[in-house]
Amino acid sequence: MAIALESETQSLKQRAAAKGLFFGAAARHRDLLSSQSLANSYIRECSVLVPEWELKWAAGDLPLRPNLDRFDFTRSDEMLRFARANGLSLRGHALVWHLSNPRWLRETLNPSNAEQLLTSHIRTVAAHFAGQIHSWDVVNEAIEVPDGRSDGLRNSLWLESLGEAYIDLAFRLTAQVDSRALRVYNDYGLQYATSSHESKRKAALKLMERLIVSGTPVQAFGIQSHLRAGETRFDAERLRRFLKDLADLGLKILITELDVSDQNVPANPSVRDRLVADAYREYLDVVLDEPAVIGVVTWGLSDRHTWLSGDKPREDGLPVRPLPLDENLERKPAWWAIAQAFDNAPLR
Ligand code: XIL
């Protein structure tokens, strides 16, 4: 009896750790640090915390990069302090991205100052946290096949100013200033058996190969994993193949932004919760079977705060339920699906 109770109360981080994996979640400073009960849920379930906004160049009311000359670490330092005080490690997201950039950057950036701007950003930010970061998303979302380039790279502000070399530069700089943080390339739209995901997988593998052949110090691949409940275009074998191809390149793999949109499934909350849980289970069963996968991060922890309420709202206006805990911080079927997936995962 005592044993059964203990296994029921084991948190996600404990179940993950029992297999040599980690579990974590993203949070915004203002949500996490204004609610003790929410903070307690993070402390209980997570061994890794990801600032959802606070390490982007500009997001929220106190941006990391208010202007060309300034770096404001107020919020990110507070999140680091929270993490360390409670035994979590902080995962950095993200040094280079085409979104959440300040207007001054978009207005200033040109081919003659871009290298200097990227260099000073990474040197300052990665150095500020050196030795204290679990892993850095060094480059986020650099692939966009529909942009029409033969290498599949996105026509981002950085690509326009520096060409594809901005990616190599970002990884090299990060390695120079913080050799201890695992260096991750992170992207989305990779998990389904659709033609757009298939072509993105191809482009991603091509990019990783190019980086590795050039000696660029990328160490891991982050699969964001924004899933959809009720999505039938899932092919376990194709996903396994992709994971294996990444692993064969010598890369570790992280699941970095897992959540399950319930935008297009029936309103009934228990039906929805079951379909969301099914999506978590189906996905994690495949992913955790790949030995190169080292951990899982959900993009938020409780349905109380999720980017999907703005990004993928339901037509009927009902609150979305994409995360492991409900709005009252109670464990949902999704939580149990993740828990079981960890329990069933092979030991690393
Ligand atoms: C999202 C945040 O969750 C939102 O709060 C913010 O407004 C925009 O960014 N891919 C990423 C994340 O890499 O940074 C995004 O996060 C979600 C999609």
PDB file of N, CA, C and O and ligand atoms in Angstrom, residues 28 52-53 56 93 97 140-141 186 224 226 257 299 307, ligand 1:
ATOM      1  N   ARG A  28       6.455  32.429 -17.492  1.00  0.00           N
ATOM      2  CA  ARG A  28       6.778  33.852 -17.530  1.00  0.00           C
ATOM      3  C   ARG A  28       6.996  34.327 -16.099  1.00  0.00           C
ATOM      4  O   ARG A  28       6.292  33.900 -15.177  1.00  0.00           O
ATOM      5  N   GLU A  52       9.991  32.025 -20.435  1.00  0.00           N
ATOM      6  CA  GLU A  52       9.232  32.012 -21.690  1.00  0.00           C
ATOM      7  C   GLU A  52       9.454  33.298 -22.489  1.00  0.00           C
ATOM      8  O   GLU A  52       9.361  33.291 -23.713  1.00  0.00           O
ATOM      9  N   TRP A  53       9.767  34.394 -21.800  1.00  0.00           N
ATOM     10  CA  TRP A  53       9.975  35.690 -22.448  1.00  0.00           C
ATOM     11  C   TRP A  53      11.333  36.317 -22.138  1.00  0.00           C
ATOM     12  O   TRP A  53      11.885  37.051 -22.959  1.00  0.00           O
ATOM     13  N   LYS A  56      14.507  36.561 -24.324  1.00  0.00           N
ATOM     14  CA  LYS A  56      14.391  37.031 -25.707  1.00  0.00           C
ATOM     15  C   LYS A  56      14.851  38.488 -25.733  1.00  0.00           C
ATOM     16  O   LYS A  56      14.808  39.168 -24.709  1.00  0.00           O
ATOM     17  N   HIS A  93      16.487  30.516 -23.458  1.00  0.00           N
ATOM     18  CA  HIS A  93      15.702  30.582 -24.696  1.00  0.00           C
ATOM     19  C   HIS A  93      15.466  32.049 -25.020  1.00  0.00           C
ATOM     20  O   HIS A  93      14.789  32.709 -24.243  1.00  0.00           O
ATOM     21  N   TRP A  97      16.771  34.764 -32.778  1.00  0.00           N
ATOM     22  CA  TRP A  97      15.428  34.397 -33.272  1.00  0.00           C
ATOM     23  C   TRP A  97      14.984  35.499 -34.224  1.00  0.00           C
ATOM     24  O   TRP A  97      15.468  36.631 -34.131  1.00  0.00           O
ATOM     25  N   ASN A 140      17.029  29.825 -32.850  1.00  0.00           N
ATOM     26  CA  ASN A 140      15.649  29.337 -32.811  1.00  0.00           C
ATOM     27  C   ASN A 140      14.981  29.561 -34.169  1.00  0.00           C
ATOM     28  O   ASN A 140      15.034  30.674 -34.704  1.00  0.00           O
ATOM     29  N   GLU A 141      14.408  28.513 -34.726  1.00  0.00           N
ATOM     30  CA  GLU A 141      13.511  28.625 -35.896  1.00  0.00           C
ATOM     31  C   GLU A 141      14.161  29.243 -37.131  1.00  0.00           C
ATOM     32  O   GLU A 141      13.591  30.138 -37.763  1.00  0.00           O
ATOM     33  N   ASN A 186      17.029  24.899 -32.171  1.00  0.00           N
ATOM     34  CA  ASN A 186      15.640  24.625 -31.793  1.00  0.00           C
ATOM     35  C   ASN A 186      14.679  24.991 -32.920  1.00  0.00           C
ATOM     36  O   ASN A 186      14.808  26.061 -33.532  1.00  0.00           O
ATOM     37  N   GLN A 224      10.545  21.476 -30.841  1.00  0.00           N
ATOM     38  CA  GLN A 224       9.584  22.207 -29.999  1.00  0.00           C
ATOM     39  C   GLN A 224       8.399  21.332 -29.608  1.00  0.00           C
ATOM     40  O   GLN A 224       7.977  21.312 -28.470  1.00  0.00           O
ATOM     41  N   HIS A 226       4.926  21.362 -30.600  1.00  0.00           N
ATOM     42  CA  HIS A 226       3.585  21.897 -30.355  1.00  0.00           C
ATOM     43  C   HIS A 226       2.602  20.974 -31.082  1.00  0.00           C
ATOM     44  O   HIS A 226       2.430  21.056 -32.296  1.00  0.00           O
ATOM     45  N   GLU A 257       9.330  22.374 -26.181  1.00  0.00           N
ATOM     46  CA  GLU A 257       8.170  23.257 -25.978  1.00  0.00           C
ATOM     47  C   GLU A 257       6.865  22.476 -26.084  1.00  0.00           C
ATOM     48  O   GLU A 257       5.887  22.929 -26.683  1.00  0.00           O
ATOM     49  N   TRP A 299       5.610  23.656 -22.581  1.00  0.00           N
ATOM     50  CA  TRP A 299       5.596  25.123 -22.751  1.00  0.00           C
ATOM     51  C   TRP A 299       4.516  25.710 -21.854  1.00  0.00           C
ATOM     52  O   TRP A 299       3.435  26.088 -22.287  1.00  0.00           O
ATOM     53  N   TRP A 307       0.353  30.149 -23.864  1.00  0.00           N
ATOM     54  CA  TRP A 307       0.347  31.007 -25.056  1.00  0.00           C
ATOM     55  C   TRP A 307      -0.772  30.593 -26.011  1.00  0.00           C
ATOM     56  O   TRP A 307      -1.236  31.377 -26.815  1.00  0.00           O
TER      57      TRP A 307
HETATM   58  C1  XIL B   1       5.843  32.378 -27.334  1.00  0.00           C
HETATM   59  C2  XIL B   1       5.415  32.702 -25.929  1.00  0.00           C
HETATM   60  O1  XIL B   1       4.837  31.578 -25.338  1.00  0.00           O
HETATM   61  C3  XIL B   1       4.430  33.825 -25.981  1.00  0.00           C
HETATM   62  O2  XIL B   1       4.044  34.201 -24.659  1.00  0.00           O
HETATM   63  C4  XIL B   1       5.055  35.001 -26.727  1.00  0.00           C
HETATM   64  O3  XIL B   1       4.141  35.977 -26.896  1.00  0.00           O
HETATM   65  C5  XIL B   1       5.553  34.584 -28.096  1.00  0.00           C
HETATM   66  O4  XIL B   1       6.406  33.496 -27.968  1.00  0.00           O
HETATM   67  N1  XIL B   1       8.057  29.026 -30.401  1.00  0.00           N
HETATM   68  C6  XIL B   1       9.008  29.536 -29.561  1.00  0.00           C
HETATM   69  C7  XIL B   1       8.584  30.267 -28.352  1.00  0.00           C
HETATM   70  O5  XIL B   1      10.205  29.282 -29.745  1.00  0.00           O
HETATM   71  O6  XIL B   1       9.474  31.284 -27.989  1.00  0.00           O
HETATM   72  C8  XIL B   1       7.206  30.839 -28.520  1.00  0.00           C
HETATM   73  O7  XIL B   1       6.821  31.376 -27.275  1.00  0.00           O
HETATM   74  C9  XIL B   1       6.227  29.790 -28.979  1.00  0.00           C
HETATM   75  C10 XIL B   1       6.634  29.236 -30.303  1.00  0.00           C
END
